[in-house]
Short mmCIF file of C-alpha atoms and ligand atoms in Angstrom, two decimals:
data_model
loop_
_atom_site.label_atom_id
_atom_site.label_comp_id
_atom_site.label_asym_id
_atom_site.label_seq_id
_atom_site.Cartn_x
_atom_site.Cartn_y
_atom_site.Cartn_z
CA MET B 1016 -124.68 92.58 66.81
CA THR B 1017 -122.12 89.88 66.14
CA THR B 1018 -121.66 89.13 62.45
CA ALA B 1019 -120.08 85.93 61.09
CA THR B 1020 -118.34 85.71 57.70
CA GLN B 1021 -116.30 83.02 55.96
CA VAL B 1022 -113.09 84.47 54.45
CA GLY B 1023 -111.01 81.85 52.65
CA PRO B 1024 -110.03 79.25 55.27
CA VAL B 1025 -111.28 81.24 58.27
CA LEU B 1026 -114.75 81.74 59.75
CA LEU B 1027 -114.73 85.17 61.39
CA ALA B 1028 -117.18 86.58 63.93
CA ALA B 1029 -116.97 90.24 64.87
CA GLY B 1030 -118.60 93.01 66.86
CA ALA B 1031 -117.84 96.70 67.44
CA ARG B 1032 -118.90 99.63 69.57
CA THR B 1033 -118.02 103.30 69.78
CA ASP B 1034 -118.99 105.92 72.35
CA VAL B 1035 -118.36 109.66 72.62
CA GLY B 1036 -117.32 109.19 76.26
CA LYS B 1037 -118.21 111.31 79.24
CA THR B 1038 -116.38 114.59 78.63
CA ARG B 1039 -116.04 115.13 74.86
CA LYS B 1040 -118.72 116.85 72.78
CA HIS B 1041 -117.97 115.02 69.53
CA ASN B 1042 -116.94 111.51 68.64
CA GLU B 1043 -113.89 111.81 66.37
CA ASP B 1044 -113.32 108.04 66.26
CA SER B 1045 -114.47 105.97 63.29
CA PHE B 1046 -114.36 102.24 62.73
CA LEU B 1047 -114.81 99.59 60.06
CA CYS B 1048 -116.08 96.14 61.02
CA GLU B 1049 -116.80 94.39 57.71
CA ALA B 1050 -114.89 91.24 56.83
CA PRO B 1051 -112.17 91.00 55.75
CA VAL B 1052 -111.16 94.47 57.05
CA PHE B 1053 -111.40 95.69 60.64
CA LEU B 1054 -110.10 99.14 61.61
CA VAL B 1055 -110.20 101.91 64.17
CA ALA B 1056 -109.33 105.52 63.25
CA ASP B 1057 -108.97 108.21 65.94
CA GLY B 1058 -109.30 111.64 64.39
CA MET B 1059 -107.49 114.81 65.46
CA GLY B 1060 -107.67 118.50 64.63
CA GLY B 1061 -109.85 121.43 65.68
CA TYR B 1062 -113.59 121.83 65.11
CA SER B 1063 -114.85 118.85 63.11
CA ALA B 1064 -111.52 118.12 61.37
CA GLY B 1065 -110.88 114.92 63.31
CA GLU B 1066 -114.30 113.48 62.61
CA VAL B 1067 -113.95 114.25 58.91
CA ALA B 1068 -110.45 112.73 58.66
CA SER B 1069 -111.24 109.49 60.48
CA ALA B 1070 -114.46 109.00 58.49
CA LEU B 1071 -112.63 109.63 55.19
CA VAL B 1072 -110.00 107.02 56.01
CA VAL B 1073 -112.61 104.42 56.92
CA GLU B 1074 -114.47 105.11 53.66
CA GLU B 1075 -111.32 104.45 51.62
CA PHE B 1076 -110.80 101.10 53.35
CA ARG B 1077 -114.47 100.22 52.92
CA SER B 1078 -113.77 99.81 49.18
CA LEU B 1079 -111.81 96.65 50.15
CA VAL B 1080 -114.65 94.79 51.81
CA GLN B 1081 -115.92 93.27 48.54
CA ALA B 1082 -112.73 91.24 48.26
CA ASP B 1083 -112.39 87.67 49.50
CA ALA B 1084 -109.16 88.43 51.29
CA VAL B 1085 -106.98 91.52 51.51
CA ASP B 1086 -103.20 91.41 51.70
CA ALA B 1087 -100.71 94.03 52.87
CA ARG B 1088 -100.52 95.53 49.40
CA GLY B 1089 -104.28 96.10 49.37
CA LEU B 1090 -104.10 97.80 52.77
CA ARG B 1091 -101.15 99.91 51.63
CA GLU B 1092 -102.98 101.12 48.53
CA ALA B 1093 -106.09 102.00 50.55
CA LEU B 1094 -103.93 103.89 53.02
CA ASP B 1095 -102.29 105.86 50.21
CA ARG B 1096 -105.71 106.82 48.84
CA ALA B 1097 -106.84 107.76 52.33
CA ALA B 1098 -103.77 109.94 52.85
CA SER B 1099 -104.48 111.78 49.60
CA ALA B 1100 -108.09 112.35 50.65
CA VAL B 1101 -107.00 113.75 54.03
CA ALA B 1102 -104.33 115.95 52.39
CA ALA B 1103 -107.06 117.37 50.15
CA LEU B 1104 -108.78 118.71 53.28
CA ASP B 1105 -106.05 121.36 53.66
CA GLY B 1106 -107.69 124.75 53.76
CA VAL B 1107 -111.07 123.14 54.50
CA ALA B 1108 -110.37 121.37 57.79
CA GLU B 1109 -107.07 122.71 59.11
CA GLY B 1110 -104.84 120.26 60.94
CA ALA B 1111 -107.06 117.31 60.11
CA GLY B 1112 -105.48 113.95 60.76
CA THR B 1113 -106.16 110.52 62.13
CA THR B 1114 -104.58 107.37 63.42
CA VAL B 1115 -105.41 104.11 61.71
CA ALA B 1116 -104.98 100.66 63.24
CA GLY B 1117 -106.38 97.26 62.46
CA VAL B 1118 -106.24 94.03 60.52
CA SER B 1119 -107.25 92.41 57.27
CA LEU B 1120 -107.63 88.69 56.74
CA ALA B 1121 -105.27 87.46 54.01
CA ALA B 1122 -104.86 83.97 52.60
CA VAL B 1123 -101.46 82.73 51.40
CA ASP B 1124 -101.49 79.24 49.83
CA GLY B 1125 -104.74 78.51 51.65
CA VAL B 1126 -103.40 79.57 55.05
CA GLY B 1127 -105.04 82.49 56.84
CA TYR B 1128 -103.02 85.43 58.13
CA TRP B 1129 -103.88 88.49 60.11
CA VAL B 1130 -102.26 91.45 58.35
CA VAL B 1131 -101.85 94.17 60.96
CA ILE B 1132 -101.43 97.81 59.93
CA ASN B 1133 -100.63 100.74 62.20
CA VAL B 1134 -100.10 104.49 61.99
CA GLY B 1135 -100.32 106.34 65.33
CA ASP B 1136 -101.40 105.23 68.80
CA SER B 1137 -104.56 103.24 68.29
CA ARG B 1138 -103.81 99.61 69.06
CA THR B 1139 -104.19 96.08 67.78
CA TYR B 1140 -104.00 93.31 70.37
CA ARG B 1141 -104.36 89.56 70.06
CA LEU B 1142 -105.84 87.36 72.74
CA HIS B 1143 -103.97 84.14 72.06
CA ARG B 1144 -104.60 81.06 74.21
CA GLY B 1145 -105.99 83.26 76.97
CA GLN B 1146 -103.14 85.76 76.97
CA LEU B 1147 -103.31 89.33 75.69
CA GLU B 1148 -100.43 90.60 73.59
CA GLN B 1149 -100.13 93.97 71.90
CA ILE B 1150 -99.12 93.41 68.28
CA SER B 1151 -98.88 97.01 67.11
CA VAL B 1152 -96.27 99.38 68.53
CA ASP B 1153 -97.54 102.89 69.23
CA HIS B 1154 -96.12 105.81 67.28
CA SER B 1155 -96.09 108.13 70.27
CA VAL B 1156 -93.79 110.23 72.41
CA VAL B 1157 -94.42 108.05 75.46
CA GLN B 1158 -93.69 104.85 73.50
CA GLU B 1159 -90.27 106.32 72.64
CA LEU B 1160 -89.73 107.01 76.35
CA VAL B 1161 -90.72 103.41 77.15
CA ASP B 1162 -88.29 102.16 74.49
CA SER B 1163 -85.46 104.22 76.00
CA GLY B 1164 -86.27 102.99 79.49
CA GLU B 1165 -87.41 106.36 80.88
CA LEU B 1166 -91.00 105.21 81.52
CA THR B 1167 -92.70 101.90 82.22
CA ALA B 1168 -95.74 101.00 80.12
CA GLU B 1169 -98.00 101.70 83.09
CA GLN B 1170 -96.39 105.13 83.70
CA ALA B 1171 -96.81 105.89 79.99
CA ARG B 1172 -100.55 105.20 80.23
CA VAL B 1173 -101.04 108.14 82.61
CA ASP B 1174 -98.17 110.44 81.51
CA SER B 1175 -99.16 114.00 80.54
CA ARG B 1176 -97.56 113.50 77.11
CA ARG B 1177 -99.63 110.39 76.36
CA ASN B 1178 -101.69 112.06 73.60
CA MET B 1179 -98.70 113.14 71.48
CA VAL B 1180 -98.46 110.93 68.39
CA THR B 1181 -95.34 110.82 66.23
CA ARG B 1182 -97.08 109.48 63.13
CA ALA B 1183 -100.55 110.06 61.71
CA VAL B 1184 -102.44 110.17 58.44
CA GLY B 1185 -102.45 113.94 57.84
CA ALA B 1186 -102.00 116.49 60.67
CA GLY B 1187 -98.56 117.34 59.27
CA ALA B 1188 -97.08 114.14 60.71
CA PRO B 1189 -95.25 111.37 58.84
CA GLY B 1190 -97.77 108.73 57.81
CA GLU B 1191 -95.57 105.70 57.20
CA PRO B 1192 -97.39 102.55 58.33
CA ASP B 1193 -95.95 99.50 60.08
CA PHE B 1194 -97.15 96.01 59.12
CA TRP B 1195 -97.09 92.62 60.80
CA MET B 1196 -98.16 89.21 59.48
CA VAL B 1197 -99.53 86.72 62.02
CA PRO B 1198 -100.79 83.22 61.10
CA VAL B 1199 -104.41 82.77 62.20
CA GLU B 1200 -105.10 80.11 64.81
CA ARG B 1201 -108.56 78.87 65.70
CA GLY B 1202 -109.67 80.73 68.81
CA ASP B 1203 -107.57 83.85 68.13
CA ARG B 1204 -109.30 87.04 69.16
CA ILE B 1205 -108.12 90.35 67.66
CA VAL B 1206 -108.98 93.54 69.54
CA ILE B 1207 -108.57 96.95 67.90
CA CYS B 1208 -109.12 100.06 69.99
CA SER B 1209 -108.62 103.78 70.24
CA ASP B 1210 -106.67 105.21 73.17
CA GLY B 1211 -110.00 105.92 74.86
CA LEU B 1212 -109.81 102.26 75.91
CA SER B 1213 -106.06 101.67 76.35
CA GLY B 1214 -105.65 105.00 78.17
CA GLU B 1215 -108.44 104.24 80.64
CA VAL B 1216 -108.18 100.51 81.26
CA PRO B 1217 -104.94 98.64 82.12
CA ASP B 1218 -104.06 95.69 79.88
CA PRO B 1219 -104.65 93.01 82.58
CA GLU B 1220 -108.25 94.22 82.99
CA ILE B 1221 -108.74 94.21 79.21
CA GLU B 1222 -107.43 90.64 79.14
CA GLN B 1223 -109.75 89.49 81.91
CA LEU B 1224 -112.85 90.98 80.27
CA LEU B 1225 -111.92 89.33 76.96
CA VAL B 1226 -111.43 85.95 78.62
CA ASP B 1227 -114.73 86.26 80.49
CA THR B 1228 -116.87 87.36 77.52
CA GLN B 1229 -117.33 84.86 74.74
CA ASP B 1230 -119.43 86.77 72.22
CA PRO B 1231 -117.40 89.40 70.30
CA GLN B 1232 -120.15 92.05 70.33
CA ALA B 1233 -120.67 91.51 74.05
CA ALA B 1234 -116.90 91.79 74.55
CA ALA B 1235 -116.74 95.09 72.63
CA ASP B 1236 -119.67 96.39 74.69
CA ALA B 1237 -118.07 95.29 77.98
CA LEU B 1238 -114.75 96.98 77.15
CA VAL B 1239 -116.43 100.27 76.21
CA GLU B 1240 -118.52 100.16 79.39
CA ARG B 1241 -115.36 99.60 81.45
CA ALA B 1242 -113.66 102.60 79.82
CA LEU B 1243 -116.71 104.75 80.61
CA ASP B 1244 -116.77 103.49 84.20
CA SER B 1245 -113.07 104.41 84.48
CA GLY B 1246 -113.78 108.02 83.50
CA GLY B 1247 -114.53 108.02 79.78
CA ARG B 1248 -112.29 111.05 79.24
CA ASP B 1249 -111.90 110.35 75.52
CA ASN B 1250 -113.92 108.88 72.70
CA VAL B 1251 -113.69 105.11 72.99
CA THR B 1252 -113.94 102.57 70.18
CA VAL B 1253 -113.43 98.80 70.24
CA VAL B 1254 -113.59 96.20 67.44
CA VAL B 1255 -113.39 92.51 68.40
CA VAL B 1256 -112.74 89.83 65.74
CA ASP B 1257 -112.72 86.09 66.48
CA ALA B 1258 -111.29 83.30 64.34
CA VAL B 1259 -114.10 80.86 65.11
CA GLU B 1260 -112.96 78.12 62.73
CA VAL B 1261 -109.78 77.68 60.71
CA ALA B 1262 -109.85 75.12 57.89
CA ASP B 1263 -106.13 74.40 57.84
CA ALA B 1264 -105.51 71.94 60.68
CA ALA B 1265 -101.75 72.51 60.33
CA HIS B 1266 -102.24 75.73 62.26
CA GLU B 1267 -103.92 74.25 65.29
CA GLY B 1268 -100.93 72.33 66.60
CA PRO B 1269 -99.58 72.61 70.14
CA ASP B 1270 -96.36 74.39 69.14
CA ASP B 1271 -96.56 78.10 69.59
CA ASP B 1272 -94.94 79.19 66.35
CA THR B 1273 -97.14 82.19 65.77
CA VAL B 1274 -95.15 84.98 67.36
CA PRO B 1275 -96.05 88.20 65.53
CA ARG B 1276 -93.39 89.16 63.03
CA GLU B 1277 -92.93 92.58 61.58
CA THR B 1278 -92.94 92.40 57.83
CA SER B 1279 -91.16 94.54 55.28
CA GLU B 1280 -93.23 93.05 52.48
CA VAL B 1281 -94.55 96.47 51.60
CA GLY B 1282 -93.44 100.00 52.36
MN1 LIG J 2604 -108.44 109.22 71.29
#
């Protein structure tokens, strides 16, 4: 079901869907789709460790959804609490860890911003004026090989090392998050997904489905269905968030001045 919520200057509409996929026994993905925080967490670790870790992280961020708007500091503090909770699983759920990726809606002087947070290889994209761009940068072995020119992005998607993350919350990996601040424009669509989508469906197909499907819940459903049709070899989770209306007309101009910028505001 699509839900609509006013957060400061922005009217948001959002929908989400998760599926265990066609080959896995358990769904280790978790998500949060409650304004102003939207997240995907892809758990890892044997037995039920991954499920426990991703659910714990989402629960820590759920404490933020009472707020009107959540800035990078709020996300950072929730992540720190989540990391402590996952660390406390040691000895209970060995090797438990999770990715975390997503956005909060922040308001600075009455202007809306997407605050993007990332640890690991789940992804945050923005569909902006009909074009899909990946905002987050994966913390993964194959991303490092793309950066060094050894693989193309499309080769990385099917490389045998594609599941090796270089950062995570827990799992003995460094958990340092990256942040980006992106001014919200009316019509922006944010898409957050686990690698069960991005590993199965090439970006141009994701873009086309997003352009063709207006309702955010219907878009999340369509993307998950496409991942299942493509093999569904992993758990797949998609959260779609639309900026339906933006009160500040200054951010609806024709100039494209909203290139995502990495921020060092926190961390
Ligand atoms: Mn996964």
